[in-house]
Short mmCIF file of C-alpha atoms and ligand atoms in Angstrom, two decimals:
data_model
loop_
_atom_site.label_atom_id
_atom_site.label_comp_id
_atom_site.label_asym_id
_atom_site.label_seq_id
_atom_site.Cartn_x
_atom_site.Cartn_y
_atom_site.Cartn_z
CA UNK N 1 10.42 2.30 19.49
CA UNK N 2 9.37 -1.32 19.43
CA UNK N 3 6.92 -1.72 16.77
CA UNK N 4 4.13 -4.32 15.48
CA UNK N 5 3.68 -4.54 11.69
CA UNK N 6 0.78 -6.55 10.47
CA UNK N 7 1.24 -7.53 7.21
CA UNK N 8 4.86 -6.40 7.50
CA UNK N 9 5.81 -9.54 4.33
CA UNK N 10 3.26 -7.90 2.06
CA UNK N 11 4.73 -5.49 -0.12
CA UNK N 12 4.52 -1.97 1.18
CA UNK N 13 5.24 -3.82 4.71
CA UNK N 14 8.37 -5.23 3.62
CA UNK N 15 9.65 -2.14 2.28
CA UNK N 16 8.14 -0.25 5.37
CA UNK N 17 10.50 -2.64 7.51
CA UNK N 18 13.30 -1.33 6.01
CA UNK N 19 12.79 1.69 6.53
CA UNK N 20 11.64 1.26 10.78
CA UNK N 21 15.20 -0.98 10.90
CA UNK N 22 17.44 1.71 9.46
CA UNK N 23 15.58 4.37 11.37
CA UNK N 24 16.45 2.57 14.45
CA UNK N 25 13.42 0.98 15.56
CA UNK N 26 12.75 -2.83 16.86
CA UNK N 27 10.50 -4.77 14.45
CA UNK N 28 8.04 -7.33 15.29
CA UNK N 29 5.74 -8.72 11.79
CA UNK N 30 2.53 -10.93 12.13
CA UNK N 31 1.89 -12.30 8.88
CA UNK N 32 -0.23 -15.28 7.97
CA UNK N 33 1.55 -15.06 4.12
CA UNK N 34 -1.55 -15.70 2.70
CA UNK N 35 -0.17 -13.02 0.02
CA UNK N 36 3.62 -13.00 0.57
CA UNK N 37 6.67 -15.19 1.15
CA UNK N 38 8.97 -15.54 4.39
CA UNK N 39 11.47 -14.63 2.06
CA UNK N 40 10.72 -11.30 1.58
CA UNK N 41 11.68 -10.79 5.39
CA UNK N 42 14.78 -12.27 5.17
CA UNK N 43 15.87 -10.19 2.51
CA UNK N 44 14.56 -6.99 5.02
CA UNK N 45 16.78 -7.91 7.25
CA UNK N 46 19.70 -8.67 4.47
CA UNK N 47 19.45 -5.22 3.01
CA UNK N 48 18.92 -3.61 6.50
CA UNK N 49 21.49 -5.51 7.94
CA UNK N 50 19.61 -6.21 11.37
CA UNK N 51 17.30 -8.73 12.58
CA UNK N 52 13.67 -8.41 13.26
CA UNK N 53 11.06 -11.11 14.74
CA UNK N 54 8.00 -12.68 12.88
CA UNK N 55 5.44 -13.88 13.78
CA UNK N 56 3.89 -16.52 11.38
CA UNK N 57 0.09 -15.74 12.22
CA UNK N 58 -3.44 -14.64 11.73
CA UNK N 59 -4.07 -10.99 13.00
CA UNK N 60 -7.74 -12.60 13.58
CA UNK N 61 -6.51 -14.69 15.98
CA UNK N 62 -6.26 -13.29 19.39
CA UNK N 63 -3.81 -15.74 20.61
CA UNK N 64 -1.29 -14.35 17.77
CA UNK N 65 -1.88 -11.07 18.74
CA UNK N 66 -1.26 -11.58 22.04
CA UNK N 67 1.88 -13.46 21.44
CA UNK N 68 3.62 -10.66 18.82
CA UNK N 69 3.02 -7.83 21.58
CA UNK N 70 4.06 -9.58 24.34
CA UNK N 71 7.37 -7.97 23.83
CA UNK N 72 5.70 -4.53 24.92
CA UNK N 73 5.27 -3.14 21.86
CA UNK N 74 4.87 1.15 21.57
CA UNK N 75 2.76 1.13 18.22
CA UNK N 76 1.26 -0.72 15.45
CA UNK N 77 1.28 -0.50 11.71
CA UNK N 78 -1.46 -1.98 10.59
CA UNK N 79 -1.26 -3.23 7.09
CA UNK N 80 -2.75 -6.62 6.80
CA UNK N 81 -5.70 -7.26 4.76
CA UNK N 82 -6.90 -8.39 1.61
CA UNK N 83 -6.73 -5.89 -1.31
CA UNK N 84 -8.30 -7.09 -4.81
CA UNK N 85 -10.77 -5.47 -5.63
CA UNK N 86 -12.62 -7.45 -8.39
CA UNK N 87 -12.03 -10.61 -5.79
CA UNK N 88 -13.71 -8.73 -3.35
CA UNK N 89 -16.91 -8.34 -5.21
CA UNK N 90 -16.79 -12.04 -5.55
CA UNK N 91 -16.38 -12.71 -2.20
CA UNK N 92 -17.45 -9.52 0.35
CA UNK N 93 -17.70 -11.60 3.58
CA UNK N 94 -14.20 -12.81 3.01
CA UNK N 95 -13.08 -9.44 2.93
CA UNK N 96 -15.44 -8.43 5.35
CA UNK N 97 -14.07 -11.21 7.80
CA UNK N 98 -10.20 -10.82 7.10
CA UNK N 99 -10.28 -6.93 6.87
CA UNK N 100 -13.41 -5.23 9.33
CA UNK N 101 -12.65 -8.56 11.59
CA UNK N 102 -8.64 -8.87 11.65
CA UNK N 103 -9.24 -5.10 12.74
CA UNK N 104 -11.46 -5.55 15.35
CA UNK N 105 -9.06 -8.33 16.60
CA UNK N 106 -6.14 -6.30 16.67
CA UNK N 107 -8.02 -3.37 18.20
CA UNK N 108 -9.17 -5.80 20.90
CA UNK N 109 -5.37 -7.21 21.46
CA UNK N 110 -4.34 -3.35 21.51
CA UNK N 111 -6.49 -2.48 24.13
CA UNK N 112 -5.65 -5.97 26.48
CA UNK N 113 -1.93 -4.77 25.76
CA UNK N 114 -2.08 -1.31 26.37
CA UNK N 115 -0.83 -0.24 23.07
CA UNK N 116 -2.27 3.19 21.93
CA UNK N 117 -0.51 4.10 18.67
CA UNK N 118 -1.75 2.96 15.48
CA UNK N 119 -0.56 3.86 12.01
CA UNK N 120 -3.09 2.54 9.76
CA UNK N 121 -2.80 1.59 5.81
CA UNK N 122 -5.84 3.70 4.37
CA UNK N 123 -6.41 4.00 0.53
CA UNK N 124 -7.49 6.90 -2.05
CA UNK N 125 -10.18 4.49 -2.67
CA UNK N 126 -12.20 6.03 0.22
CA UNK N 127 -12.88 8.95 -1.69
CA UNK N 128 -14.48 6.69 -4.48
CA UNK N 129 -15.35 9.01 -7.26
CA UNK N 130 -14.21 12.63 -6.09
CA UNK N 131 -15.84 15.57 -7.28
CA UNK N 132 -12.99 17.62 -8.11
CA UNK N 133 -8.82 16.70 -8.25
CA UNK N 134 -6.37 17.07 -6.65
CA UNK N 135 -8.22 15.54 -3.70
CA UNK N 136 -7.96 16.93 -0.11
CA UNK N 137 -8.62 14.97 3.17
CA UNK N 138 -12.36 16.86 3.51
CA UNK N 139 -13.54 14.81 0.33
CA UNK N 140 -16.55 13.39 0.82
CA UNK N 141 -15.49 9.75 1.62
CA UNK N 142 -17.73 7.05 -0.16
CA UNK N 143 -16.99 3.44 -1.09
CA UNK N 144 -17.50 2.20 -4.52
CA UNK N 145 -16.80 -1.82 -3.95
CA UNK N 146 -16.39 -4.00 -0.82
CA UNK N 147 -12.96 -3.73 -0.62
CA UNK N 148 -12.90 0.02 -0.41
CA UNK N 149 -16.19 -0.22 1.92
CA UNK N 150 -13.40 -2.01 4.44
CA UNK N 151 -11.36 0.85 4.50
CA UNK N 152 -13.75 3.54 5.00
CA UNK N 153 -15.02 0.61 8.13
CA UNK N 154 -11.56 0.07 9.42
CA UNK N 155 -11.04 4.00 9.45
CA UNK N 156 -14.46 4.78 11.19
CA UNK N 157 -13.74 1.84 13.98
CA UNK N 158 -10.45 3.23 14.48
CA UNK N 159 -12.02 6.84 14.94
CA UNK N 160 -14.20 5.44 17.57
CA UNK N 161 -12.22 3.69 19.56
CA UNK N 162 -9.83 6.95 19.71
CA UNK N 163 -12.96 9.05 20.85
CA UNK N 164 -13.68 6.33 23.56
CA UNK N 165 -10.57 6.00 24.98
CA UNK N 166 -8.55 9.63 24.52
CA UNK N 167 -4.72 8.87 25.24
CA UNK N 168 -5.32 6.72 22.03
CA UNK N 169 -4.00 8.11 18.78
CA UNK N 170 -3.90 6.79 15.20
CA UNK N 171 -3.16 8.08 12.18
CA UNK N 172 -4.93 6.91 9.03
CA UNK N 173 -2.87 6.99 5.94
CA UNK N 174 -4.46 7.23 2.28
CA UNK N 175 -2.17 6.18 0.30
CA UNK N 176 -2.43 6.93 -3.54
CA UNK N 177 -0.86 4.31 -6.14
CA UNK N 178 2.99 3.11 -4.44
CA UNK N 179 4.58 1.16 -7.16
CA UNK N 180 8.56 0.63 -7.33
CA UNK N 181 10.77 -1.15 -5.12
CA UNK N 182 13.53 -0.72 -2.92
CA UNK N 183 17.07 0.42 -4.68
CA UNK N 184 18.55 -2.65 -3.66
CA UNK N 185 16.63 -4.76 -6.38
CA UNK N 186 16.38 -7.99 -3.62
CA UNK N 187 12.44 -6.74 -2.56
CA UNK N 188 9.66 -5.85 -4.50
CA UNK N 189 6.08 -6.37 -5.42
CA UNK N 190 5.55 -9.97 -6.41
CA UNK N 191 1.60 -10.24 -7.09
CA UNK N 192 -0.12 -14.04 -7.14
CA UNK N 193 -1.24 -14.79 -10.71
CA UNK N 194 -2.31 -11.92 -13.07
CA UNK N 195 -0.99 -8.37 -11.60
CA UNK N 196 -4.22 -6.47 -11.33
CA UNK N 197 -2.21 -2.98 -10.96
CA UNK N 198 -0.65 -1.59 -14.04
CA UNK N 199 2.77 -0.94 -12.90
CA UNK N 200 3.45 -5.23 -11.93
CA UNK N 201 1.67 -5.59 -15.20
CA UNK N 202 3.93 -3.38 -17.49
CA UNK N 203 7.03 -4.88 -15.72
CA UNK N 204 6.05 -8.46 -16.47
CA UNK N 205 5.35 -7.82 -19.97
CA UNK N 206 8.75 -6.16 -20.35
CA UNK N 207 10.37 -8.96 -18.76
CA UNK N 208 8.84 -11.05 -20.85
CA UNK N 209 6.25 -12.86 -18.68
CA UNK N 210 3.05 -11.42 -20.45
CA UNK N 211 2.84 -10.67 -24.01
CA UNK N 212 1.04 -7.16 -23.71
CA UNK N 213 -0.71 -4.48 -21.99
CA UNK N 214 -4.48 -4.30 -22.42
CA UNK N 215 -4.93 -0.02 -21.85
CA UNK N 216 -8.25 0.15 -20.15
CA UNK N 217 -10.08 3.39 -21.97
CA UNK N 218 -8.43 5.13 -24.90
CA UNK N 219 -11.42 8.02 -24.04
CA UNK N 220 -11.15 9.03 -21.30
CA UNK N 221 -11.41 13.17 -20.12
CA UNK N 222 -7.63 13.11 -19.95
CA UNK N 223 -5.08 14.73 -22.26
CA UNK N 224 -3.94 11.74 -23.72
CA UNK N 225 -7.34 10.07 -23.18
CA UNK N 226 -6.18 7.02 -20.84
CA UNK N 227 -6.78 7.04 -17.39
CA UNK N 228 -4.13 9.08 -14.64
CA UNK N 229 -2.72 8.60 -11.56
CA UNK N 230 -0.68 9.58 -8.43
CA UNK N 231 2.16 7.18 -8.51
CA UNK N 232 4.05 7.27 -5.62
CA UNK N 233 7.74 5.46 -4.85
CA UNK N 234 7.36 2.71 -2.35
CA UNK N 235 10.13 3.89 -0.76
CA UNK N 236 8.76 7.46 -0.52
CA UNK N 237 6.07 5.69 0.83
CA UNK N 238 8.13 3.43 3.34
CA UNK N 239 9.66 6.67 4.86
CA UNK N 240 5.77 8.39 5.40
CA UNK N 241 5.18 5.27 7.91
CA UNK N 242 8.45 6.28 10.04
CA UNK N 243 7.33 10.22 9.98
CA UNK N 244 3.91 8.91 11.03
CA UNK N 245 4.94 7.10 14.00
CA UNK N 246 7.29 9.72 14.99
CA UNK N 247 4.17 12.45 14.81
CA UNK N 248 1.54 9.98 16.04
CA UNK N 249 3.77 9.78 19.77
CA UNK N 250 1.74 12.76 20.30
CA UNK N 251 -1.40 12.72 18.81
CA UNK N 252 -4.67 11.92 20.51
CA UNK N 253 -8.00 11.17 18.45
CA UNK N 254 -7.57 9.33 14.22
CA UNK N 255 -5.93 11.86 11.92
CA UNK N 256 -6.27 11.34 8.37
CA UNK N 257 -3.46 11.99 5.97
CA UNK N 258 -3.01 11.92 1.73
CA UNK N 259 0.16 10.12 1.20
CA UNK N 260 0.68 10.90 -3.01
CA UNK N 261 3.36 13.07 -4.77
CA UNK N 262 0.33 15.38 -6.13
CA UNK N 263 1.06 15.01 -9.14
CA UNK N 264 -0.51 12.68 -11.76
CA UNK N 265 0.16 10.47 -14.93
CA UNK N 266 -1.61 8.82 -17.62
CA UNK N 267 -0.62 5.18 -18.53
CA UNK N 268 0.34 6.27 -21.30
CA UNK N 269 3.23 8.19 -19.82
CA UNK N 270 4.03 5.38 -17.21
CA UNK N 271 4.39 3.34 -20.13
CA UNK N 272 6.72 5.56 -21.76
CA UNK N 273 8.85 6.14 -18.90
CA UNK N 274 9.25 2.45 -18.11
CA UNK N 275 10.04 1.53 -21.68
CA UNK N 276 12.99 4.18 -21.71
CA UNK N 277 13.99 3.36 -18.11
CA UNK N 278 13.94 -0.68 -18.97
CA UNK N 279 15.52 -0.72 -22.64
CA UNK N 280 12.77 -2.76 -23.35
CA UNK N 281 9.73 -2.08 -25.47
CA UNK N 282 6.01 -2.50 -23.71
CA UNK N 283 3.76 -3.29 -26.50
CA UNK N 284 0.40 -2.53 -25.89
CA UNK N 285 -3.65 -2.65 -27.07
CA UNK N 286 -6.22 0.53 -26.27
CA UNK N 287 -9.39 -1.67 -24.94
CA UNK N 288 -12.97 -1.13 -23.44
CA UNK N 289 -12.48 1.11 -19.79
CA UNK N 290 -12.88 -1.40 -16.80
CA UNK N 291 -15.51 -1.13 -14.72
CA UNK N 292 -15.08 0.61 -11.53
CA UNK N 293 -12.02 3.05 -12.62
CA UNK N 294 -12.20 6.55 -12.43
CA UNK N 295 -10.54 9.24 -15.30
CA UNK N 296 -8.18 10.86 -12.90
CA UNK N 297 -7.38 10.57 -9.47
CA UNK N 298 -4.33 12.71 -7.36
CA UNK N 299 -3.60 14.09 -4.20
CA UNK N 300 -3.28 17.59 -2.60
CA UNK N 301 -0.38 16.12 -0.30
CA UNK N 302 0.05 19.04 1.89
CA UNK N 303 -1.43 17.90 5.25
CA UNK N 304 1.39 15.46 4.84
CA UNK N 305 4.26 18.19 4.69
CA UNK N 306 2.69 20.15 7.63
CA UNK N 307 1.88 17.10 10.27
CA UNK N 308 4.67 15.26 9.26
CA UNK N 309 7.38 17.09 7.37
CA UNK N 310 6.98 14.43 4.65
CA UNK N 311 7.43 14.96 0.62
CA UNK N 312 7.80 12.74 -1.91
CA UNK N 313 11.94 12.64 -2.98
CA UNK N 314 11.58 10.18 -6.16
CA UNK N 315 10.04 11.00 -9.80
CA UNK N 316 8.46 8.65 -12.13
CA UNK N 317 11.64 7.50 -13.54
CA UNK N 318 13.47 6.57 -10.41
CA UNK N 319 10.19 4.55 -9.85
CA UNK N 320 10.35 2.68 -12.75
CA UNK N 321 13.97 1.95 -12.88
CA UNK N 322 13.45 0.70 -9.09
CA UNK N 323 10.20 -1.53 -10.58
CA UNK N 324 12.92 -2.96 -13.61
CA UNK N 325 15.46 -3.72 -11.26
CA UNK N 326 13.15 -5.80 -8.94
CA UNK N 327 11.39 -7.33 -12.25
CA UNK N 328 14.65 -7.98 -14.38
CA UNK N 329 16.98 -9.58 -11.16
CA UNK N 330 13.26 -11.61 -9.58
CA UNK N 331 11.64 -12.33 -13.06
CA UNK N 332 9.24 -14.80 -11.47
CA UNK N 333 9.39 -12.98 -7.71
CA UNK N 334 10.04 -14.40 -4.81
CA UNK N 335 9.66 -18.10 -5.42
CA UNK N 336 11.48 -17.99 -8.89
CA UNK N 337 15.37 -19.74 -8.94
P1 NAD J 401 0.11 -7.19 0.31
O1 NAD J 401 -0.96 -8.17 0.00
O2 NAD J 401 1.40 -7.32 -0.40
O3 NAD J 401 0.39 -7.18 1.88
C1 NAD J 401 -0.59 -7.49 2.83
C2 NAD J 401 0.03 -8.50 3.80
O4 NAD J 401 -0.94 -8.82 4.80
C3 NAD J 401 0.41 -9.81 3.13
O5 NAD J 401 1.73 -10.15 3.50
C4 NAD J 401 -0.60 -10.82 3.67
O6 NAD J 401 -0.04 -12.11 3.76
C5 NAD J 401 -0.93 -10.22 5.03
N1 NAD J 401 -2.25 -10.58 5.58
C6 NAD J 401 -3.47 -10.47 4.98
N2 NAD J 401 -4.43 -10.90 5.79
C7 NAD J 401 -3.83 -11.29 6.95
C8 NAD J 401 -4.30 -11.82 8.18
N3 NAD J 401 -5.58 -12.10 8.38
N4 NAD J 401 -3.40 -12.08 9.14
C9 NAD J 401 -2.07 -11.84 8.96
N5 NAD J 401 -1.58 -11.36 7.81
C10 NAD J 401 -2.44 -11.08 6.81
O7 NAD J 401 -0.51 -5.72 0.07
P2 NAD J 401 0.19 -4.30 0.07
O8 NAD J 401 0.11 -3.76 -1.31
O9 NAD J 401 1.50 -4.36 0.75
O10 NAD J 401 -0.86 -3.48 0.93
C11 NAD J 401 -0.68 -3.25 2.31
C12 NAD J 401 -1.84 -2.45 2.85
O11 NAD J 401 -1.94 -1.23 2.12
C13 NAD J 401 -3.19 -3.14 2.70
O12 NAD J 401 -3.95 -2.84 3.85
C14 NAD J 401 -3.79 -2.48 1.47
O13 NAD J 401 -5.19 -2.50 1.51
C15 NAD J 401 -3.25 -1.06 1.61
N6 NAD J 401 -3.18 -0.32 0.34
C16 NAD J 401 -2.47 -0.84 -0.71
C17 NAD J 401 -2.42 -0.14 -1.92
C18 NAD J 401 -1.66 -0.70 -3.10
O14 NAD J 401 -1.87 -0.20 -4.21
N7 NAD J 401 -0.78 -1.67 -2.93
C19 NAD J 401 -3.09 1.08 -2.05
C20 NAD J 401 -3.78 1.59 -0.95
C21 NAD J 401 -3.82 0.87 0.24
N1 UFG J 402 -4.68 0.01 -16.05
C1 UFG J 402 -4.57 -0.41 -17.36
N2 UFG J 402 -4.23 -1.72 -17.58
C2 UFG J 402 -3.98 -2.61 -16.58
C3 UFG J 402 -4.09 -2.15 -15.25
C4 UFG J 402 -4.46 -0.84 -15.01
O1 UFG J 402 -4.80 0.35 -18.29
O2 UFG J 402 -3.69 -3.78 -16.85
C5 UFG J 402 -5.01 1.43 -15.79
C6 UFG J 402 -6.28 1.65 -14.99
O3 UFG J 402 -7.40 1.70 -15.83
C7 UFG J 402 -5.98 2.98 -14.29
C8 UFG J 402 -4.45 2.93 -14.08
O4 UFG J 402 -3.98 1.97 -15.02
O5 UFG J 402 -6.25 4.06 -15.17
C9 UFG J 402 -4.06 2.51 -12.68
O6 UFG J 402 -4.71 1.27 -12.37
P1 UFG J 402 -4.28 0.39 -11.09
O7 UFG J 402 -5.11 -0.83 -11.10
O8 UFG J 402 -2.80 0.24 -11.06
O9 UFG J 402 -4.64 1.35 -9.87
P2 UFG J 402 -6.05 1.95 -9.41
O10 UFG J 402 -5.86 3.43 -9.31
O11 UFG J 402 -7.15 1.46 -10.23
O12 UFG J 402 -6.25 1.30 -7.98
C10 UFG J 402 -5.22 1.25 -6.97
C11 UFG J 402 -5.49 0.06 -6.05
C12 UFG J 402 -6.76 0.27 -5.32
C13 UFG J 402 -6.70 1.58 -4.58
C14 UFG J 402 -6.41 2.71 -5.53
C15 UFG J 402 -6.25 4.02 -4.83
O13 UFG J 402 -5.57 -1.14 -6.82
O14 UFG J 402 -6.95 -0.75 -4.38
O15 UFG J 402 -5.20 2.44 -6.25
O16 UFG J 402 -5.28 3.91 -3.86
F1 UFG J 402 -7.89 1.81 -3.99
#
């Protein structure tokens, strides 16, 4: 298939377009690298050893659109948008703009083109603060900040349009927490300024970029009393996309889908596990919980092995070593020497 990624320089996109390359497909990325570099894309195509085509655009701009699926392209990946959640209480309507917008945009171009598939980057965050773990697809759905209030509008537009118009199919893909990075060690997650996520955080500490972890919430309900999560290989992650397009050739109406291991861990474990995977010791201070987090938050990831015939292959210690690789060979990402 000849795809569109949006987003496809970010960092599950990059790794994504791996993936669609080695499976075979044709790549096409819009990206307006407001969060990435080019380089990430060349190393894609390094690694995969074929070429794909960018675009170097704005998915709100329908003359971008237009131009990346020109080609006649047979689906979309849609993961473009902005993602920070403490930015995005700062600044909603830019979130509002680039995320609920960019969508509309795209959904527009999709329609003018005739393209019917979508495979769309959802998030756990849609569940907000679930009643009970591990969380299944029938969760009540609820959005705790304006970023997650994006998703859980991007996955509502996206179910109307496929009621509207029913050869259209799309399937909307909550992802839990994808750290890692590709085997390879050349692509990775490269955040702008302080990491926000704890895995780039940990990483950067042990590679000596930070001087230590701040462990939001030493009380929490938890065995170990810090906070857990469903951390789930990028790569694992990558490979959910391809099974996704494969079932969505099919599929009329939005589907949604958990994409997590189902299993979770505390920070204090990831910590653990990177410190032995790294050689490196991850020092670290137990401070106030931040606002916003939840105790414990995994996935019942069975929809995903029925629809899709997807399972997570990689533990926790395959992700970190994949996260040390990319950190220790990249220490300041993409633009460092
Ligand atoms: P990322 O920031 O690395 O990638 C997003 C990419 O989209 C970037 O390359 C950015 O330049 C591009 N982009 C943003 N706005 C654009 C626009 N208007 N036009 C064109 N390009 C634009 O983020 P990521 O971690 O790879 O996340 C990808 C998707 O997955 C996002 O939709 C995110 O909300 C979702 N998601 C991420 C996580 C996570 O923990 N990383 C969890 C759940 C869901
Ligand atoms: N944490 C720390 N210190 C840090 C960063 C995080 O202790 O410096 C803790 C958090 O309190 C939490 C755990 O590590 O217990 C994971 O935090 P992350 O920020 O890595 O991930 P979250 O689960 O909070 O959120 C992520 C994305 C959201 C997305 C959500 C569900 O950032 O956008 O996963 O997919 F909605």
């Amino acid at each position: 298939m000849h795809i569109l990624v949006t987003g496809g320089a970010g960092y599950i996109g990059s790794h994504t377009c791996v993936a669609l390359l080695e499976a075979g497909h044709e790549v096409t990325v819009l990206d307006n690298l407001c969060n990435s570099s080019a380089v990430a894309l060349e190393r894609v195509q390094e690694i995969a050893g074929k070429p794909l085509a960018f675009i170097h655009g704005d998915i709100r701009n329908p003359d971008d659109l237009d131009r990346a699926l020109q080609g006649g392209a047979d689906a979309v990946i849609h993961f473009a948008a902005l993602k920070a959640v403490g930015e995005s209480c700062e600044k909603p309507l830019a979130y509002f703009d680039n995320n609920i917008g960019g969508t509309i945009a795209l959904l527009q171009a999709m329609e003018r083109a005739g393209v019917r598939r979508l495979v769309f980057s959802s998030s756990a965050t849609v569940y907000g603060e679930p009643d009970t773990v591990p969380v299944t697809e029938d969760a009540p759905l609820r959005a705790t900040n304006p970023y997650g209030r994006t998703k859980l509008v991007m996955e509502q537009l996206i179910g109307d349009c496929c009621q509207a118009v029913p050869e259209m199919g799309a399937v909307l893909l909550r992802y839990f927490n994808p750290v890692g990075a590709h085997p390879s060690g050349r692509i990775g997650e490269d955040p702008a300024g302080i990491p926000n996520n704890l895995m780039p955080y940990i990483a950067q500490v042990a590679v000596g970029r930070r001087e230590r972890l701040q462990v939001f919430g030493g009380d929490w309900p938890t065995p170990d009393g810090t906070g857990v999560r469903d951390y789930l290989h990028v790569m694992d992650l990558a490979e959910a996309h391809v099974r996704a397009l494969e079932f969505g050739r099919d599929q009329a109406g939005a589907r949604a889908i958990n994409v997590g291991t189902g299993r979770g861990y505390s920070v204090l474990e990831l910590v653990r596990a990177f410190e032995q995977a790294s050689g490196k010791v991850v020092p670290y201070d137990v401070v106030g919980r931040r606002v916003g987090d939840v105790a414990e938050l995994w996935a019942e990831p069975a929809l995903a092995e029925a629809l899709l015939g997807w399972r997570a292959q990689r533990g926790l210690a395959t992700m970190c070593a994949d996260a040390w690789r990319w950190q220790a060979g990249n220490p300041q990402g993409y633009d460092g020497p």
